[in-house]
XYZ file of C-alpha atoms in Angstrom:
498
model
C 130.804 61.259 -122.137
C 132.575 63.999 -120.108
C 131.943 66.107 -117.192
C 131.732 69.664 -117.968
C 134.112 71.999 -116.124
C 132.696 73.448 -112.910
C 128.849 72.288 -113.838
C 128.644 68.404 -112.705
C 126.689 67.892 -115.765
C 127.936 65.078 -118.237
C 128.167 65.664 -122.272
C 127.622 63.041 -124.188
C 129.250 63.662 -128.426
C 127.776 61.585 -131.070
C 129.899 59.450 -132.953
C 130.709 61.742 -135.930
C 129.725 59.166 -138.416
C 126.659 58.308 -136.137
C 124.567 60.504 -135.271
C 125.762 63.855 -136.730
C 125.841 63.155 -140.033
C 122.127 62.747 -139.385
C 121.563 65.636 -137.245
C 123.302 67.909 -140.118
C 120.788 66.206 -142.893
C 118.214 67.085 -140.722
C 118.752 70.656 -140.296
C 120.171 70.959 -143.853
C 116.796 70.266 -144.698
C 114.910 72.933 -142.774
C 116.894 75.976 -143.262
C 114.624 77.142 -146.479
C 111.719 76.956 -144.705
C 112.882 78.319 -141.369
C 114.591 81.135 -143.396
C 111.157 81.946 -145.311
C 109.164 82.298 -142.174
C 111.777 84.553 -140.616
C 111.524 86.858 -143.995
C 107.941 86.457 -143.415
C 108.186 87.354 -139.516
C 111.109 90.059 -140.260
C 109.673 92.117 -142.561
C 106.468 93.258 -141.417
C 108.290 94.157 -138.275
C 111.117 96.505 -140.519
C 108.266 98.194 -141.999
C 106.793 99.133 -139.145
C 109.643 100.163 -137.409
C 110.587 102.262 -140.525
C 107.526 103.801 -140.525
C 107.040 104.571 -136.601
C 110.960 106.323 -136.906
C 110.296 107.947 -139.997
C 106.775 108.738 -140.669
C 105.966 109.582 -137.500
C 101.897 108.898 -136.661
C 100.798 112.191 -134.872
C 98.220 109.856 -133.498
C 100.878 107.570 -131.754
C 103.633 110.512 -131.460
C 103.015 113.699 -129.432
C 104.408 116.527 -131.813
C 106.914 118.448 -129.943
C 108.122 121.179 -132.124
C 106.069 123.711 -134.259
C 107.660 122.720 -137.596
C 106.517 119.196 -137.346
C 102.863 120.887 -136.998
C 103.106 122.988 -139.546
C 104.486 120.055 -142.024
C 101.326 117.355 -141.007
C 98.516 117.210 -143.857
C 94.895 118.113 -143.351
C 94.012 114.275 -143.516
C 96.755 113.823 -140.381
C 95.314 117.575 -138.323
C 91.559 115.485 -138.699
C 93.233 112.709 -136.230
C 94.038 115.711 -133.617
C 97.348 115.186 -132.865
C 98.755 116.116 -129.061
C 101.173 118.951 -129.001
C 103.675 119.211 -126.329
C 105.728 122.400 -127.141
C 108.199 124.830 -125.206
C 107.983 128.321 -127.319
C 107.931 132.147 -126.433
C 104.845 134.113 -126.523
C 105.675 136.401 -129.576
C 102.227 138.322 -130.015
C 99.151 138.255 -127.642
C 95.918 140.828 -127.965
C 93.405 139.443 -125.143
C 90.880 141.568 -126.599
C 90.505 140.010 -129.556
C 91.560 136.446 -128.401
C 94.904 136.241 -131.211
C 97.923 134.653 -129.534
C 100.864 133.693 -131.588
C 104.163 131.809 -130.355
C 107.443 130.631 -131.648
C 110.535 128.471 -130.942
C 113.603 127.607 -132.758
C 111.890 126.087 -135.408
C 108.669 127.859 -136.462
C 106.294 130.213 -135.476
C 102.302 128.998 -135.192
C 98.814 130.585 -133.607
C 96.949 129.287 -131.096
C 93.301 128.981 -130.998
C 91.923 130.122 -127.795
C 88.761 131.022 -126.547
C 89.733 132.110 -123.342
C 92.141 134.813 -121.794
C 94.886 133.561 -120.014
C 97.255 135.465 -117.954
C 100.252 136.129 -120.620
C 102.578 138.521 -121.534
C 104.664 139.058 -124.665
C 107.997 137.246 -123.662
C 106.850 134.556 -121.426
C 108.383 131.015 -121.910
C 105.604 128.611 -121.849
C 104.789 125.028 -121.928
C 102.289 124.622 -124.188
C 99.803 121.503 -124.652
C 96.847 120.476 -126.844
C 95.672 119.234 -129.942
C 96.828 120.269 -133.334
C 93.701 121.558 -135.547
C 93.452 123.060 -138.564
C 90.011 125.052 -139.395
C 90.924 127.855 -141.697
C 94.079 128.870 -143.406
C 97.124 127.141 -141.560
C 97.269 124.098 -139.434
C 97.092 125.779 -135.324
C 97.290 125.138 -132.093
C 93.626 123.715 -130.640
C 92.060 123.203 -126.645
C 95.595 124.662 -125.085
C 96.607 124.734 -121.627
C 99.472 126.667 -120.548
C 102.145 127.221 -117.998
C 104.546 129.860 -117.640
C 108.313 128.639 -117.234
C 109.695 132.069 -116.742
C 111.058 135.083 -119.196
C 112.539 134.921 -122.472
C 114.348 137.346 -125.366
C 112.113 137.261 -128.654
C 113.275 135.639 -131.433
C 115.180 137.467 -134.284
C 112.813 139.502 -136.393
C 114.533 138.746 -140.005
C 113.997 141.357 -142.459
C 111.536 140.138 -144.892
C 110.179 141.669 -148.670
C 106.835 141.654 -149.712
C 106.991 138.573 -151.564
C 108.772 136.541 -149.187
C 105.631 137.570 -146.803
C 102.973 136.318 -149.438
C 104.809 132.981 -149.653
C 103.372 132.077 -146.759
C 106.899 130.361 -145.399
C 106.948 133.598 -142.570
C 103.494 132.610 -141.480
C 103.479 133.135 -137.903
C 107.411 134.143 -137.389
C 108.274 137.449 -136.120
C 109.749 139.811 -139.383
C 110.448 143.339 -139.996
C 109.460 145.097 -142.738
C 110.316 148.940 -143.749
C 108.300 151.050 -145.622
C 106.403 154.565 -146.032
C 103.056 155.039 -143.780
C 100.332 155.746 -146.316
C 97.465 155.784 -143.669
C 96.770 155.951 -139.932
C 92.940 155.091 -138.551
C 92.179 153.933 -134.928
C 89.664 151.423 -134.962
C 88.724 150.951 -131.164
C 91.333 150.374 -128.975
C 93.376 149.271 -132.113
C 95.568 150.855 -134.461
C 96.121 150.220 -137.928
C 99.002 151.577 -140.185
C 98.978 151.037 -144.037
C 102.209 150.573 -145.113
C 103.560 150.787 -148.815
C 106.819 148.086 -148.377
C 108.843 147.724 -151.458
C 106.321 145.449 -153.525
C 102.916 145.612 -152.075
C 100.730 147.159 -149.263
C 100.574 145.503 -145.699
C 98.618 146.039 -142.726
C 99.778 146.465 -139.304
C 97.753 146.335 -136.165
C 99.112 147.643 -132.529
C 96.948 146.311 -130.000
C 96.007 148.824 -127.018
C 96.853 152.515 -128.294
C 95.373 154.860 -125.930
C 94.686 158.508 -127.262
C 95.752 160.772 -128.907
C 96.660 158.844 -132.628
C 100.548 159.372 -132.627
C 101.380 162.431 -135.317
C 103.368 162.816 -137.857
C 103.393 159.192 -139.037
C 101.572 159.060 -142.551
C 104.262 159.686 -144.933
C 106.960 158.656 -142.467
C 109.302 156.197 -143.474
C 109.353 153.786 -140.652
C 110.416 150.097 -139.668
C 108.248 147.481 -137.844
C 108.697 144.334 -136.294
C 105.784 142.063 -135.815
C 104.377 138.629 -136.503
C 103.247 137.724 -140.084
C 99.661 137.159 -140.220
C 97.297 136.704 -143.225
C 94.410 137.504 -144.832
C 92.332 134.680 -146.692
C 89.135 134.379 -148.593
C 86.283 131.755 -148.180
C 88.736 128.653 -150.047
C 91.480 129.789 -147.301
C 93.582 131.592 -150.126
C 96.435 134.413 -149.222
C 94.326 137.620 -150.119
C 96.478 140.139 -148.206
C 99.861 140.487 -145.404
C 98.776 142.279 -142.016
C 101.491 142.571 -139.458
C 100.631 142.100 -135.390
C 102.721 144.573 -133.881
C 102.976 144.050 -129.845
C 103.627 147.491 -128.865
C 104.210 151.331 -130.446
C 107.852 150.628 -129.032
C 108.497 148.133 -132.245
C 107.414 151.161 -134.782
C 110.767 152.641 -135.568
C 110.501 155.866 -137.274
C 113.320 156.315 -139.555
C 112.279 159.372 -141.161
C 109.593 161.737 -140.139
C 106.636 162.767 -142.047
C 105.971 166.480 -142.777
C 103.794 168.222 -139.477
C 101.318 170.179 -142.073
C 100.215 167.535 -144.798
C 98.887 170.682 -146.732
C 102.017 172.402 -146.566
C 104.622 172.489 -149.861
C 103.601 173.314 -153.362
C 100.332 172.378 -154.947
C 100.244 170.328 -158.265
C 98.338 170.531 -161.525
C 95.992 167.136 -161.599
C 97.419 166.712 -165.370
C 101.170 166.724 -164.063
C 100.485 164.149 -161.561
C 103.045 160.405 -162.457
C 104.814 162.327 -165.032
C 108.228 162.217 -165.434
C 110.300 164.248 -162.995
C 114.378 163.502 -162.820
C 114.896 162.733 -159.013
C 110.810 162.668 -157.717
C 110.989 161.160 -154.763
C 107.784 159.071 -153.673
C 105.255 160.752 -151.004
C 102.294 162.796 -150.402
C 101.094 165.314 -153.156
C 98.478 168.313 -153.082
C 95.803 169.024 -155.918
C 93.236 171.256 -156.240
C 89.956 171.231 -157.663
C 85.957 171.380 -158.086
C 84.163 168.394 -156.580
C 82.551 166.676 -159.654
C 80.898 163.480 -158.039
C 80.569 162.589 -154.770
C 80.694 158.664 -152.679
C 80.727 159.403 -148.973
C 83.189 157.290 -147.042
C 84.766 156.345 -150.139
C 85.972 159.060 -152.501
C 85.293 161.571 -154.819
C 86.172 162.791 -158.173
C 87.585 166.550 -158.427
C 88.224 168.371 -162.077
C 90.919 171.218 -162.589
C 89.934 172.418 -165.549
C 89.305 169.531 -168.389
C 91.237 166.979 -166.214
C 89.930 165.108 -163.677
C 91.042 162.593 -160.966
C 89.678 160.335 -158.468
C 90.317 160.365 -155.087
C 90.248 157.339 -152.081
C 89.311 158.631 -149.039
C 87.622 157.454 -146.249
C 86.698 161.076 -144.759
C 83.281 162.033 -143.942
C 83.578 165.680 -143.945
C 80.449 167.121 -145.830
C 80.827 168.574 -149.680
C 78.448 168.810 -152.308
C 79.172 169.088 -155.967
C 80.800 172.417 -156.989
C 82.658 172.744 -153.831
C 86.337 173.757 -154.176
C 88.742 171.393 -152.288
C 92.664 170.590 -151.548
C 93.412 167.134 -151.850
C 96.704 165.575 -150.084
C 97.163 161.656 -151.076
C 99.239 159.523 -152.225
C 99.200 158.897 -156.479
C 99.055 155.706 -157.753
C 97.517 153.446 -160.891
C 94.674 152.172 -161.461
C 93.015 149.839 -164.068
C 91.501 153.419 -165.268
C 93.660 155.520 -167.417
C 94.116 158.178 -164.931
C 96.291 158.000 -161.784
C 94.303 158.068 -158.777
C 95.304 159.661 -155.231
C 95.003 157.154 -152.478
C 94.963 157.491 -148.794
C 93.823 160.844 -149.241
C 92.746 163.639 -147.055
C 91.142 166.950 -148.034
C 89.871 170.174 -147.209
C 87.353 172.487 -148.294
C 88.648 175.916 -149.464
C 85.404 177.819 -148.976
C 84.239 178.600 -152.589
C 81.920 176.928 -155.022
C 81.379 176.765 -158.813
C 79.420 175.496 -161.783
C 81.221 172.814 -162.982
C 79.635 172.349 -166.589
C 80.042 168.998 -168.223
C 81.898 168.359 -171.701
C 79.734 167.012 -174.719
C 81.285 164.171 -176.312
C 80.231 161.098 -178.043
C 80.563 157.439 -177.587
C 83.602 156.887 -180.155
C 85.550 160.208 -178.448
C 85.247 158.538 -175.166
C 87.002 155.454 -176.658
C 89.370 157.473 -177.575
C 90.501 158.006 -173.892
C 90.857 161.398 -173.629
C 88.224 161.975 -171.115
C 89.250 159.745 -168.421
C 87.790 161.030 -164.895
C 86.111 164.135 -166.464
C 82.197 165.326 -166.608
C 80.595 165.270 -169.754
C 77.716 164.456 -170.989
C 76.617 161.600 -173.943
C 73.729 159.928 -175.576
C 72.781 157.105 -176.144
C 69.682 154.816 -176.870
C 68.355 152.642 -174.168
C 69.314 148.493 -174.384
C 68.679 147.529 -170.967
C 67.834 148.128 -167.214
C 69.078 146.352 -163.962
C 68.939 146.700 -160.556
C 72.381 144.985 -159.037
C 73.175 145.126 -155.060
C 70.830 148.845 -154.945
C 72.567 150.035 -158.312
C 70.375 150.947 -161.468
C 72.326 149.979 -164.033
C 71.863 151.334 -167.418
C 73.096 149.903 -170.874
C 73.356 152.627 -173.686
C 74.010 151.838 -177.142
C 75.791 155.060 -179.547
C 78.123 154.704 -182.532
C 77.847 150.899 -182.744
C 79.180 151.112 -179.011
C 77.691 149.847 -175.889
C 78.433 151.470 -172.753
C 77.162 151.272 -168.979
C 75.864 153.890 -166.770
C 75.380 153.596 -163.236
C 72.903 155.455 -160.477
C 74.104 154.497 -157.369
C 72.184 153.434 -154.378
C 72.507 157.050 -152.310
C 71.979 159.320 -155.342
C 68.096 157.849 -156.215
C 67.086 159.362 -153.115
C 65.019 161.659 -155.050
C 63.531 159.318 -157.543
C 64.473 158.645 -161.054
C 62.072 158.976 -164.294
C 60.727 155.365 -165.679
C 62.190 154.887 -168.560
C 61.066 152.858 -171.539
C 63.533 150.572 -173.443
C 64.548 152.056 -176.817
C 64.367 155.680 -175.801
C 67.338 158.215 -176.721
C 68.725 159.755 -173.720
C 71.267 162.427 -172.783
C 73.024 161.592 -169.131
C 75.610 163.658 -167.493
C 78.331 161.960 -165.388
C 81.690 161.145 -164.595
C 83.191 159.289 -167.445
C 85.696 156.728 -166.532
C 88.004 154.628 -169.308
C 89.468 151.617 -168.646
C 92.268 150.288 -170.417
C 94.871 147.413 -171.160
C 98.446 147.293 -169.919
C 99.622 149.569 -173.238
C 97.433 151.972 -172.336
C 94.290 151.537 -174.865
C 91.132 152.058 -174.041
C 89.271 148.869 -173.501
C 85.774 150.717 -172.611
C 83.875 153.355 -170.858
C 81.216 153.830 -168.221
C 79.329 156.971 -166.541
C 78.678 157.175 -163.317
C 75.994 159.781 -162.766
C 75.084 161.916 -159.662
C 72.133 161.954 -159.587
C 68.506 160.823 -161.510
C 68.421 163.970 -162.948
C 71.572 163.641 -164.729
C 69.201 161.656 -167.186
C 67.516 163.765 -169.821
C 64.535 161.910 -172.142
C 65.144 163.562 -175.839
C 62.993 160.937 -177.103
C 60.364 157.727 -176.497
C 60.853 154.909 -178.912
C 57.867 155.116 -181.552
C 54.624 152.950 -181.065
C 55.346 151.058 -183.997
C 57.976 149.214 -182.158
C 59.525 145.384 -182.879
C 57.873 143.995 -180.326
C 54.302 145.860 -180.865
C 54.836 144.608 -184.457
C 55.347 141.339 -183.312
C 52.092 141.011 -181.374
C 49.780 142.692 -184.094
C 51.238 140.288 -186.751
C 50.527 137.368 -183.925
C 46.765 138.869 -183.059
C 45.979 139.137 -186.770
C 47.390 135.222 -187.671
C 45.461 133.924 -184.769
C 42.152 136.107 -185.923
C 42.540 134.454 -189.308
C 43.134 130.962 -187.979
C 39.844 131.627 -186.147
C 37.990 133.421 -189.053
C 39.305 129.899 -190.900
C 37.533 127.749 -188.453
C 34.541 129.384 -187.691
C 33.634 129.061 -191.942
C 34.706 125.706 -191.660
C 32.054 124.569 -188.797
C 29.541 126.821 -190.450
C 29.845 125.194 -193.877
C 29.114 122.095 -192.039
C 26.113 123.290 -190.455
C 24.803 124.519 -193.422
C 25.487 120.833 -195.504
C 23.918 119.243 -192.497
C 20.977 121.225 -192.706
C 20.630 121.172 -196.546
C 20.599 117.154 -196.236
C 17.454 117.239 -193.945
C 15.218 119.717 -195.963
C 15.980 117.414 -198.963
C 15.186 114.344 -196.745
């Protein structure tokens, strides 16, 4: 035994060949079994230290910068993670409720239902709940507080297929590309931009009038936030850009003043080849052919015809002479089309008289966008969203033609199945990526674009069918009637010999 230095507490040592020895047996013994329930103790602990660091439960863990939002699953938004985020308001309509922010690490939109008191370039605290109804995983039930100013982030310049890959979601981007329509739709505007790839919308919140000029055709660059359009299984469908401010819309070059001004084109030279044609606006003239109001029309020059997109109002009829200005582009039909189109009416009207042809000349593709006029024999009859649709059969062809909804104003004939008919329409091919014609239909102006040249005869299949079936069942009957008769007559015959 000694006294410990500076404790007054005695130590007393073992013998070493005492006690020791059986101190050491003793623990020698227990270290598996102490070392297995430490394993046992340990472990679970690691993992779930591993998995708090790493994982990251966004029902434990407030998330605290946008990526880590946009990253959680569907199965992890249901839980309703808190969000605690400092970002810069990067887009914000109040009429229409769409706020988007962004900080160094992502861009997102916030859900709200109310209008709070924000400006493009505020810093913000932002809190809530992550949710994730529609297309992207958002910002849900947000409260907000305003920690002063801040610069915008960096719009990078993005193509059209980096903006359909969904990675810009929500970031601010630029884009440059040729104005191909201008509409005001209340207080908004919308420009339709062709960018080097594809089409995109973009939307400038609070535009007072007049509608800025000279921007269709204009070559311009925009900054913005990338937004998206999405169908009913929350699928890309379409890129529309949310512009803050008319002050982001650089115009690079200017469109022309006078969008009927320059030379006018033959229909049948339109997307041919031209050394050094530079994309833009072109002007075509023709007769009005076929009219869809608020949609388009078809116009002929000569034997070649074209359709035009247009959302203009202004009131033609058939025969009416017009200028066209639009933009030309492809279609699945074998005839360019003009899009985005405006036109005019040049004061002067015509008979425009339609081209006989028959079924196999129209697969031929020749007649692509022109009036003519066909026949065929009657197959079918449906009625699909307000549009009669016929089925003609000529030449061991099958072919559609179509009444639509505002041309049966003035009733059309009833028609029997298996009659020959003559209709008069707009004939439109479509074809295959080569260029062959795949098919035809004829869309008709009117019911009486449908001539009767003959009723199917009496003596039909189906009339046939039911005589044949009359006269069986007449004879079955005939059959039965001598049968019970015969027996009545035996039965009879047995009593008068009784």
């Amino acid at each position: 035994m000694e006294k410990i230095r500076g404790t007054g507490v005695k130590a007393v040592h073992a013998d070493r060949a005492g006690v020791m020895p059986q101190a050491r047996a003793l623990t020698n013994s227990r270290r598996p079994w102490v070392a297995l329930l430490g394993l046992l103790f340990i472990c679970p602990l690691s993992l779930a230290w591993s998995e708090g660091t790493s994982g990251r439960d966004p029902k434990l863990l407030p998330l605290t910068n946008i990526e880590q939002i946009r990253e959680i699953t569907r199965q992890q938004a249901a839980l309703k993670p808190e969000v605690y985020l400092h970002a810069v308001v990067t887009y914000y309509d109040p009429a229409n409720t769409v706020l988007f922010i962004q900080d160094a690490t992502a861009g997102i939109w916030v859900d709200i239902d109310t209008k709070p008191d924000l400006k493009v370039g505020d810093w913000v605290e932002v809190r809530g709940v992550v949710s994730w109804t529609s297309f992207a995983p958002n910002v849900g039930s947000p409260r907000f507080r305003v920690l002063g100013r801040a610069p915008l982030p960096t719009a990078a310049t993005a193509s059209f297929s980096q903006l359909i890959a969904t990675n810009n979601n929500s970031r601010r981007v630029q884009v440059e590309g040729v104005v191909l329509d201008v509409t005001k739709q209340e207080e908004q505007l919308r420009l339709t931009l062709e960018v080097d790839g594809g089409t995109v919308s973009a939307w400038i919140p609070h535009v007072p009038d007049p509608v800025p000029a000279n921007l269709v055709d204009a070559r311009v660059r925009v900054q913005g936030v990338c937004g998206a359009t999405f169908n009913k299984k929350n699928q890309l469908i379409g890129v529309q850009l949310n512009v803050p401010s008319l002050a982001d819309i650089r115009v690079i070059e200017e469109g022309p003043g006078d969008p009927f001004a320059g030379s006018v084109h033959r229909i049948s030279s339109l997307l041919r080849f031209v050394p050094k044609q530079e994309p833009g606006r072109v002007r075509v003239r023709g007769l009005v052919t076929l009219l869809e109001a608020g949609q388009g029309l078809f116009i002929q020059d000569g034997n070649d015809g074209i359709y035009v997109e247009s959302k203009q109002r202004t009131s033609l009829e058939v025969g009416d002479y017009v200028e066209v200005a639009g933009f030309p582009s492809v279609s699945q039909w074998l005839s360019p089309i003009l899009q985005h189109a405006i036109f005019r009416s040049l004061g002067s009207r015509a008979q425009v008289s339609p081209r006989p042809i028959t079924a196999l000349q129209a697969l031929q593709g020749g007649h692509d966008s022109e009036l003519v006029s066909i026949n065929g024999r009657l197959l079918h009859e449906a009625d699909f969203h307000g549009e009669r649709i016929f089925t003609l059969e000529a030449d061991s062809a099958s072919f559609e033609v179509d009444l639509r909804p505002q041309d049966r104003s003035q009733g059309s004939p009833p028609l029997e199945i298996g009659s020959l008919l003559e209709v008069t329409g707009v004939c439109a091919v479509q074809g295959n990526d080569q260029g062959d014609p795949l098919g035809f239909r004829i869309t008709l102006r009117s019911p009486h674009d449908i001539t009767v040249l003959s009723t199917p005869p009496w003596w039909n299949p189906k009339r046939v069918s039911s005589v044949l079936g009359l006269a069986v069942l007449a004879g079955l009957l005939s059959l039965v009637w001598v049968y019970v008769l015969r027996r009545r007559v035996l039965r009879q015959t047995g009593i008068i010999r009784l």
